[in-house]
Coordinates of C-alpha atoms and ligand atoms in Angstrom, one line a residue:
M1 CA -29.0 -15.2 -18.5
K2 CA -27.9 -13.8 -21.9
I3 CA -24.4 -14.9 -22.6
L4 CA -21.8 -13.5 -25.0
V5 CA -18.9 -15.8 -25.9
V6 CA -15.9 -13.9 -27.4
G7 CA -13.6 -15.6 -29.8
S8 CA -13.7 -17.7 -33.0
G9 CA -11.7 -20.9 -32.5
G10 CA -12.3 -24.4 -31.3
R11 CA -11.9 -23.3 -27.7
E12 CA -14.8 -20.8 -28.1
H13 CA -17.0 -23.4 -29.9
A14 CA -16.5 -25.7 -26.9
I15 CA -17.3 -22.9 -24.4
A16 CA -20.4 -22.0 -26.4
L17 CA -21.5 -25.7 -26.5
A18 CA -21.0 -26.0 -22.7
V19 CA -22.9 -22.8 -22.0
S20 CA -25.7 -23.7 -24.4
K21 CA -26.4 -26.8 -22.3
S22 CA -26.8 -24.8 -19.1
P23 CA -30.4 -24.3 -17.8
K24 CA -29.1 -20.8 -16.7
C25 CA -28.5 -19.8 -20.4
S26 CA -31.6 -18.2 -21.9
E27 CA -29.8 -16.8 -24.9
L28 CA -26.4 -17.2 -26.4
I29 CA -24.6 -14.8 -28.8
C30 CA -21.0 -15.0 -30.1
A31 CA -18.5 -12.5 -31.4
P32 CA -17.1 -13.0 -33.9
G33 CA -17.9 -16.7 -33.7
N34 CA -17.5 -19.3 -36.4
P35 CA -19.9 -21.6 -38.5
G36 CA -20.1 -24.1 -35.7
M37 CA -20.9 -21.5 -33.1
A38 CA -23.5 -20.0 -35.5
N39 CA -25.6 -23.2 -34.9
L40 CA -25.7 -22.3 -31.2
G41 CA -26.3 -18.5 -31.3
K42 CA -26.3 -15.4 -33.4
C43 CA -22.8 -14.3 -34.4
F44 CA -21.7 -10.6 -34.4
P45 CA -18.6 -9.3 -36.1
V46 CA -16.1 -7.7 -33.7
D47 CA -12.4 -7.0 -33.5
V48 CA -11.3 -9.2 -30.5
A49 CA -8.3 -6.9 -30.0
D50 CA -10.7 -4.0 -29.2
P51 CA -12.0 -4.0 -25.6
K52 CA -14.3 -1.0 -26.2
A53 CA -15.9 -2.6 -29.3
I54 CA -16.6 -5.8 -27.3
A55 CA -18.1 -3.9 -24.4
D56 CA -20.2 -1.8 -26.8
L57 CA -21.7 -5.0 -28.2
A58 CA -22.4 -6.4 -24.8
Q59 CA -24.1 -3.1 -23.8
A60 CA -26.2 -2.9 -27.0
E61 CA -27.2 -6.6 -26.7
H62 CA -28.0 -6.4 -23.0
V63 CA -25.6 -9.2 -22.2
D64 CA -25.6 -10.5 -18.6
L65 CA -22.2 -12.2 -18.7
A66 CA -19.4 -12.2 -21.3
I67 CA -17.0 -15.2 -21.4
I68 CA -13.7 -14.2 -23.0
G69 CA -11.9 -17.0 -24.8
P70 CA -8.6 -15.7 -26.2
E71 CA -5.7 -13.9 -24.4
I72 CA -5.5 -10.9 -26.7
P73 CA -8.6 -9.1 -25.4
L74 CA -7.8 -10.1 -21.8
V75 CA -4.3 -8.7 -21.9
A76 CA -5.7 -5.6 -23.7
G77 CA -8.0 -5.0 -20.7
V78 CA -11.5 -6.1 -21.8
V79 CA -12.5 -7.2 -18.3
D80 CA -11.4 -3.8 -16.9
E81 CA -13.5 -2.1 -19.6
F82 CA -16.5 -4.2 -18.7
R83 CA -16.2 -3.5 -15.0
A84 CA -15.8 0.3 -15.6
R85 CA -19.1 0.2 -17.4
G86 CA -20.8 -1.9 -14.7
L87 CA -20.9 -4.9 -17.1
R88 CA -19.8 -8.5 -16.2
A89 CA -17.1 -10.5 -18.0
F90 CA -15.5 -13.7 -16.9
G91 CA -11.7 -13.5 -17.1
P92 CA -8.7 -11.7 -15.5
T93 CA -8.2 -8.0 -15.5
A94 CA -5.2 -6.7 -17.6
G95 CA -3.1 -6.5 -14.5
A96 CA -3.8 -10.2 -13.7
A97 CA -3.6 -11.3 -17.3
A98 CA 0.0 -10.0 -17.3
L99 CA 0.8 -13.5 -16.0
E100 CA 0.6 -14.5 -19.7
G101 CA 1.1 -11.1 -21.3
S102 CA 4.5 -10.5 -19.8
K103 CA 6.8 -13.4 -19.1
A104 CA 9.1 -11.0 -17.3
F105 CA 6.3 -10.1 -14.9
S106 CA 5.2 -13.8 -14.4
K107 CA 8.8 -14.9 -13.7
D108 CA 9.2 -12.0 -11.1
I109 CA 5.9 -13.1 -9.4
M110 CA 7.2 -16.7 -9.2
K111 CA 10.5 -15.6 -7.8
K112 CA 8.9 -13.3 -5.2
Y113 CA 6.4 -15.9 -4.0
N114 CA 8.8 -18.9 -4.2
V115 CA 6.9 -20.7 -6.9
P116 CA 9.2 -23.4 -8.5
T117 CA 10.2 -22.5 -12.0
A118 CA 13.3 -22.4 -14.2
A119 CA 16.1 -20.0 -13.1
Y120 CA 16.1 -16.9 -15.4
E121 CA 17.3 -13.4 -16.2
T122 CA 15.5 -10.7 -18.1
F123 CA 17.2 -8.6 -20.8
T124 CA 16.3 -5.5 -22.9
D125 CA 19.6 -5.1 -24.7
L126 CA 21.5 -7.4 -27.1
A127 CA 25.0 -6.9 -25.7
S128 CA 24.0 -8.0 -22.1
A129 CA 22.0 -10.9 -23.4
K130 CA 25.0 -12.1 -25.5
K131 CA 27.3 -11.8 -22.5
F132 CA 24.9 -13.9 -20.4
L133 CA 24.7 -16.5 -23.1
A134 CA 28.5 -16.7 -23.3
E135 CA 28.5 -17.5 -19.6
H136 CA 25.6 -19.9 -19.8
P137 CA 26.0 -22.6 -22.5
A138 CA 23.1 -24.4 -24.2
P139 CA 20.7 -26.1 -23.7
I140 CA 18.9 -22.9 -22.8
V141 CA 15.5 -21.3 -23.5
V142 CA 15.0 -17.9 -25.0
K143 CA 11.6 -16.3 -24.7
A144 CA 10.0 -13.1 -26.0
S145 CA 8.4 -11.6 -22.9
G146 CA 5.2 -10.4 -24.6
L147 CA 2.4 -12.2 -26.5
A148 CA 3.7 -14.0 -29.6
A149 CA 0.9 -16.4 -30.6
G150 CA 2.7 -19.3 -29.0
K151 CA 5.8 -18.8 -31.1
G152 CA 7.8 -16.7 -28.6
A153 CA 9.7 -19.5 -26.8
V154 CA 12.7 -21.0 -28.4
V155 CA 14.3 -24.1 -26.9
C156 CA 17.9 -23.8 -27.9
M157 CA 20.0 -27.0 -28.0
T158 CA 23.1 -25.2 -29.2
D159 CA 24.8 -21.9 -28.4
A160 CA 24.4 -20.8 -32.1
E161 CA 20.6 -21.3 -31.9
A162 CA 20.5 -19.3 -28.7
N163 CA 22.5 -16.4 -30.2
E164 CA 20.3 -16.4 -33.3
A165 CA 17.1 -16.3 -31.2
I166 CA 18.2 -13.2 -29.2
E167 CA 19.5 -11.5 -32.4
E168 CA 16.1 -12.0 -33.9
M169 CA 14.3 -10.6 -30.9
L170 CA 16.6 -7.9 -29.6
G171 CA 18.4 -7.1 -32.9
E172 CA 17.3 -5.0 -35.8
K173 CA 14.9 -7.7 -37.2
A174 CA 12.8 -7.6 -34.0
I175 CA 10.7 -10.4 -35.3
F176 CA 8.2 -10.3 -32.5
G177 CA 8.1 -6.4 -32.5
E178 CA 7.4 -5.0 -29.0
S179 CA 6.7 -8.5 -27.6
G180 CA 10.4 -9.4 -28.2
K181 CA 12.0 -6.2 -26.9
T182 CA 12.1 -7.7 -23.5
V183 CA 13.6 -11.2 -23.4
V184 CA 13.6 -13.9 -20.7
I185 CA 16.5 -16.3 -20.9
E186 CA 15.9 -19.4 -18.7
E187 CA 17.3 -22.7 -17.6
F188 CA 16.3 -25.7 -19.7
M189 CA 14.1 -28.1 -17.8
E190 CA 13.8 -31.8 -18.5
G191 CA 10.7 -33.8 -17.8
E192 CA 7.2 -34.5 -19.0
E193 CA 4.8 -31.5 -19.5
A194 CA 1.2 -31.2 -18.4
S195 CA -1.3 -28.4 -18.0
I196 CA -3.6 -27.8 -15.1
F197 CA -6.7 -25.6 -15.5
V198 CA -7.9 -23.6 -12.5
V199 CA -11.0 -21.5 -12.3
C200 CA -10.4 -18.6 -9.9
D201 CA -12.6 -15.9 -8.3
G202 CA -9.9 -13.8 -6.7
K203 CA -9.9 -15.8 -3.4
D204 CA -11.0 -19.3 -4.0
Y205 CA -10.4 -21.7 -6.9
V206 CA -11.6 -25.0 -8.5
I207 CA -9.3 -27.2 -10.4
L208 CA -11.0 -28.5 -13.5
T209 CA -8.6 -31.2 -14.5
S210 CA -5.1 -31.8 -15.9
A211 CA -4.5 -32.3 -19.6
Q212 CA -1.7 -33.0 -22.0
D213 CA -1.4 -31.2 -25.3
H214 CA 0.6 -32.4 -28.4
K215 CA 2.4 -29.3 -29.8
R216 CA 4.5 -30.9 -32.6
V217 CA 2.9 -31.4 -35.9
F218 CA 3.8 -35.0 -36.5
D219 CA 3.7 -38.3 -34.6
D220 CA 6.3 -39.0 -31.9
D221 CA 6.7 -35.3 -31.3
K222 CA 8.4 -34.7 -34.7
G223 CA 8.3 -31.5 -36.8
P224 CA 7.7 -27.9 -35.9
N225 CA 5.5 -26.6 -33.1
T226 CA 1.8 -25.9 -33.8
G227 CA -1.0 -24.4 -31.8
G228 CA -1.7 -28.0 -30.6
M229 CA -2.6 -31.1 -32.6
G230 CA -4.6 -33.0 -30.0
A231 CA -4.9 -33.5 -26.3
Y232 CA -6.3 -35.8 -23.6
A233 CA -7.5 -35.3 -20.0
P234 CA -6.9 -36.1 -17.3
A235 CA -3.1 -36.6 -17.7
P236 CA -1.9 -39.7 -15.8
V237 CA 1.4 -38.0 -15.2
V238 CA -0.5 -35.7 -12.8
T239 CA -1.1 -38.1 -10.0
D240 CA -3.2 -37.1 -6.9
E241 CA 0.1 -36.7 -5.1
L242 CA 1.6 -34.5 -7.7
L243 CA -1.6 -32.4 -7.9
A244 CA -1.4 -31.9 -4.1
E245 CA 2.1 -30.6 -4.6
V246 CA 1.1 -28.3 -7.5
K247 CA -1.7 -26.9 -5.3
A248 CA 0.5 -26.2 -2.3
K249 CA 3.7 -25.0 -4.1
I250 CA 2.3 -23.4 -7.3
I251 CA -1.4 -22.6 -7.4
E252 CA -1.9 -21.3 -3.8
P253 CA 1.2 -19.1 -3.6
T254 CA 0.5 -17.7 -7.1
L255 CA -3.1 -16.7 -6.2
K256 CA -2.1 -15.4 -2.8
G257 CA 0.8 -13.5 -4.5
M258 CA -1.5 -11.9 -7.1
A259 CA -3.9 -10.8 -4.4
A260 CA -1.1 -9.3 -2.4
E261 CA 0.0 -7.4 -5.5
G262 CA -3.4 -5.9 -5.7
K263 CA -4.2 -8.0 -8.8
P264 CA -6.5 -10.7 -7.5
Y265 CA -6.8 -13.3 -10.2
T266 CA -10.3 -14.0 -11.6
G267 CA -10.9 -16.3 -14.6
V268 CA -9.1 -19.3 -15.8
L269 CA -5.4 -19.7 -14.8
Y270 CA -3.7 -22.2 -17.1
V271 CA -0.6 -23.6 -15.3
G272 CA 1.8 -25.3 -17.7
I273 CA 4.2 -27.5 -15.7
M274 CA 7.2 -29.6 -16.3
V275 CA 7.4 -32.7 -14.1
T276 CA 11.1 -32.7 -13.3
S277 CA 13.2 -35.0 -11.1
K278 CA 12.9 -32.3 -8.5
G279 CA 9.2 -32.0 -8.6
P280 CA 6.7 -29.9 -10.7
K281 CA 8.0 -26.5 -12.0
V282 CA 6.1 -23.9 -13.9
V283 CA 6.9 -23.6 -17.6
E284 CA 4.3 -20.8 -18.2
Y285 CA 1.1 -19.4 -17.0
N286 CA -1.7 -18.5 -19.5
C287 CA -4.7 -16.3 -18.6
R288 CA -7.3 -18.4 -20.4
L289 CA -8.4 -21.9 -21.3
G290 CA -6.0 -23.8 -23.6
D291 CA -6.9 -24.6 -27.2
P292 CA -7.3 -27.6 -27.8
E293 CA -7.4 -28.5 -24.1
C294 CA -10.5 -26.5 -23.3
Q295 CA -12.5 -28.7 -25.7
I296 CA -11.8 -31.8 -23.4
V297 CA -11.6 -30.1 -20.1
L298 CA -15.1 -28.6 -20.1
P299 CA -16.9 -31.9 -21.0
L300 CA -15.2 -33.5 -18.0
Y301 CA -16.5 -31.0 -15.5
D302 CA -19.2 -32.7 -13.5
G303 CA -21.4 -29.7 -13.1
D304 CA -22.8 -26.7 -14.9
V305 CA -19.9 -24.8 -16.6
L306 CA -21.9 -21.6 -16.8
E307 CA -22.8 -21.7 -13.2
L308 CA -19.1 -22.1 -12.3
F309 CA -18.0 -19.2 -14.5
D310 CA -20.8 -17.0 -13.2
A311 CA -19.9 -17.8 -9.6
A312 CA -16.2 -17.1 -10.3
E313 CA -17.0 -13.7 -11.8
K314 CA -19.1 -12.9 -8.7
G315 CA -16.3 -14.1 -6.2
E316 CA -18.7 -16.9 -5.1
I317 CA -16.9 -20.1 -5.9
A318 CA -17.0 -21.1 -2.2
K319 CA -20.8 -21.3 -2.5
L320 CA -20.6 -24.1 -5.0
G321 CA -19.2 -26.6 -2.5
T322 CA -16.4 -29.1 -3.3
P323 CA -16.3 -30.0 -7.0
K324 CA -16.5 -33.7 -7.9
P325 CA -13.4 -35.1 -9.6
P326 CA -13.7 -35.6 -13.4
K327 CA -15.4 -38.8 -14.4
G328 CA -13.7 -40.8 -17.2
S329 CA -11.4 -39.3 -19.8
A330 CA -11.7 -37.2 -22.9
A331 CA -9.6 -36.8 -26.0
I332 CA -9.4 -34.4 -29.0
I333 CA -7.9 -35.0 -32.4
V334 CA -7.1 -31.9 -34.4
L335 CA -7.8 -32.1 -38.1
A336 CA -5.4 -29.8 -40.0
S337 CA -4.8 -28.6 -43.6
A338 CA -1.8 -30.0 -45.5
G339 CA 1.2 -27.7 -45.0
Y340 CA 0.2 -26.5 -41.5
P341 CA 1.9 -24.9 -39.5
G342 CA 3.6 -23.6 -42.7
S343 CA 1.5 -22.2 -45.6
Y344 CA -1.6 -24.1 -46.6
E345 CA -4.5 -23.8 -48.9
K346 CA -8.0 -22.7 -47.8
G347 CA -11.5 -23.1 -49.3
K348 CA -11.6 -26.9 -49.4
V349 CA -15.1 -28.3 -49.2
V350 CA -15.8 -30.3 -46.0
T351 CA -18.0 -33.4 -45.8
G352 CA -18.7 -36.1 -43.2
I353 CA -19.5 -34.1 -40.1
D354 CA -22.8 -35.9 -39.6
A355 CA -21.2 -39.2 -40.2
A356 CA -18.6 -38.3 -37.6
E357 CA -21.1 -37.2 -35.0
A358 CA -23.0 -40.4 -35.5
K359 CA -20.0 -42.1 -34.0
G360 CA -20.5 -40.2 -30.8
V361 CA -18.1 -37.3 -31.2
S362 CA -18.5 -33.6 -31.2
V363 CA -16.9 -31.9 -34.2
L364 CA -15.8 -28.5 -33.1
H365 CA -14.9 -25.8 -35.6
A366 CA -11.5 -24.1 -35.5
G367 CA -10.8 -22.8 -39.0
T368 CA -13.9 -23.0 -41.2
K369 CA -16.2 -20.6 -43.0
M370 CA -19.4 -20.7 -45.2
A371 CA -18.9 -20.0 -48.9
D372 CA -21.8 -20.2 -51.3
G373 CA -23.8 -22.2 -48.8
K374 CA -21.0 -24.8 -48.4
L375 CA -18.8 -25.4 -45.4
V376 CA -15.1 -24.9 -46.4
T377 CA -11.7 -24.8 -44.7
N378 CA -10.4 -21.5 -43.6
G379 CA -7.4 -22.2 -41.4
G380 CA -4.5 -24.4 -40.5
R381 CA -6.3 -26.2 -37.6
V382 CA -9.7 -26.8 -39.2
F383 CA -11.6 -29.0 -36.6
G384 CA -11.2 -30.7 -33.3
V385 CA -12.9 -34.1 -33.0
V386 CA -13.8 -34.6 -29.3
A387 CA -14.9 -37.8 -27.5
S388 CA -15.4 -38.8 -23.9
G389 CA -15.2 -42.3 -22.5
A390 CA -15.0 -44.4 -19.4
T391 CA -11.3 -44.8 -20.0
L392 CA -8.6 -43.0 -22.0
Q393 CA -8.6 -45.8 -24.5
D394 CA -12.3 -45.6 -25.0
A395 CA -12.2 -41.8 -25.5
L396 CA -9.4 -42.2 -28.1
D397 CA -11.1 -45.0 -30.0
T398 CA -14.3 -43.0 -30.4
A399 CA -12.4 -39.8 -31.3
Y400 CA -10.4 -41.5 -34.0
A401 CA -13.5 -43.3 -35.4
G402 CA -15.1 -39.8 -35.7
A403 CA -11.9 -38.2 -37.1
A404 CA -11.8 -40.7 -39.9
E405 CA -15.2 -39.6 -41.2
V406 CA -14.4 -35.9 -41.8
K407 CA -13.2 -35.3 -45.3
F408 CA -11.6 -32.4 -47.0
D409 CA -8.7 -32.1 -49.5
G410 CA -5.4 -32.3 -47.7
V411 CA -6.8 -33.3 -44.2
F412 CA -4.2 -34.8 -41.9
Y413 CA -4.0 -35.6 -38.1
R414 CA -1.7 -37.2 -35.6
K415 CA -2.3 -40.9 -35.1
D416 CA -0.5 -41.0 -31.6
I417 CA -2.6 -38.7 -29.5
G418 CA -2.7 -40.0 -25.9
K419 CA 0.2 -42.5 -26.4
K420 CA 2.2 -41.2 -23.5
G421 CA -0.9 -41.4 -21.2
L422 CA -1.7 -44.9 -22.3
A423 CA 1.9 -46.0 -21.7
R424 CA 1.8 -44.5 -18.2
L425 CA -1.5 -46.3 -17.4
A426 CA -0.2 -49.6 -18.6
K427 CA 2.7 -49.4 -16.0
Ligands
LIG501 P1 6.0 -21.4 -23.4 O1 5.5 -20.5 -24.6 O2 6.7 -20.7 -22.3 O3 4.9 -22.3 -23.0 O4 7.0 -22.4 -24.1 C1 6.6 -23.3 -25.2 C2 7.2 -24.6 -25.0 O5 8.6 -24.5 -25.0 C3 6.8 -25.3 -23.8 O6 5.5 -26.0 -23.9 C4 7.9 -26.3 -23.6 O7 7.8 -27.4 -24.4 C5 9.1 -25.5 -24.0 N1 9.8 -24.8 -22.9 C6 9.5 -23.6 -22.4 N2 10.3 -23.3 -21.4 C7 11.1 -24.4 -21.2 C8 12.2 -24.7 -20.3 N3 12.6 -23.8 -19.4 N4 12.7 -25.9 -20.4 C9 12.4 -26.7 -21.3 N5 11.4 -26.5 -22.2 C10 10.7 -25.3 -22.2
LIG502 N1 -2.6 -25.5 -26.3 C1 -1.7 -24.6 -25.8 C2 -2.3 -23.2 -25.5 O1 -3.5 -23.1 -25.6 O2 -1.6 -22.3 -25.2

């Protein structure tokens, strides 16, 4: 099969790497790709926000299956565009991707199908939202309903913060534009967070594994939120017992609900949960693999990732039989540019990738480019250093040994990835 991987981050590099290892893949192309992906297949420039342009490329290149990495093309309807042209793309339709594209929609689905989540109300005008806040003191969570590049959820520990957040979204500033013109205000949930990745074909599903991301920029969860500074999988907080509860109370009702709504879910459903004292509750759904979680979730799959995505797109997951549980653990350390997630410099020359890979890691590109024949930094999150191991400790040791080898001016990374998981395993 000729495969097109759409996207340009570490997640898409990981997808391309997994696909390139499949005996079913005869040719791989990427759009727009990155310098790491360019080592695996030819890269084509494309605007990922433009479903027609992506489908045009797939048609011109006679692609058998496109795998869509980011949420923007999915929410914009790239899968619908492919299907309308008789082309194949792995991912949810726009109607199903609304589980991520509209928090108001996803909360309504959860309510209708009794999926445990934080209590909430939806608002489109400032006065009603303010009145609600006056009656519901902090801590409380204010969320822009639409896509906001991971920045749309504000956990407010004071009433002043909550009022400021709704002013910014529903007031004149409208900092999230259309995405913030509908706001969900929800109950603050306490607990440990984890993510669960589910590959769905509209009827059946396969759970890949659980994982835990590290969103804050500094050690011990200090500093501002980022796109993710590292992750490990599986997450020990997700015990077999908890996973059974997540299946019965969250995954199955969600998938049945979406089918009943006439929006059967195909693609990856990313379920973000909070493990509360009252059991697991949904924090959010995403319509895609996580970044950086994808980079560790795919290597743990004990099978052919392309075969799985291909079967899911065809509605044939049941034909694959029962998947084996993941063997061992995996970890990723994100190498970032000084200043991230605020402003940072680009164009710093990178060295040490071969030395890192000699330690047994994969160095996945997230924000790099080639300039005058040299690999240079081109983003806040520059690389993800990935390792697998028999245990979480082994995976972390190898990943950190590799991370120490990659050099560029201003490189920094968290030194405590996996700490919560190790503490739980020690108990
Ligand atoms: P979201 O964009 O919905 O994933 O939210 C981003 C982050 O905000 C989550 O990963 C949580 O850490 C936090 N968060 C979101 N909703 C809640 C909630 N209801 N209670 C506590 N924390 C939350
Ligand atoms: N790592 C968080 C996300 O992909 O949304």
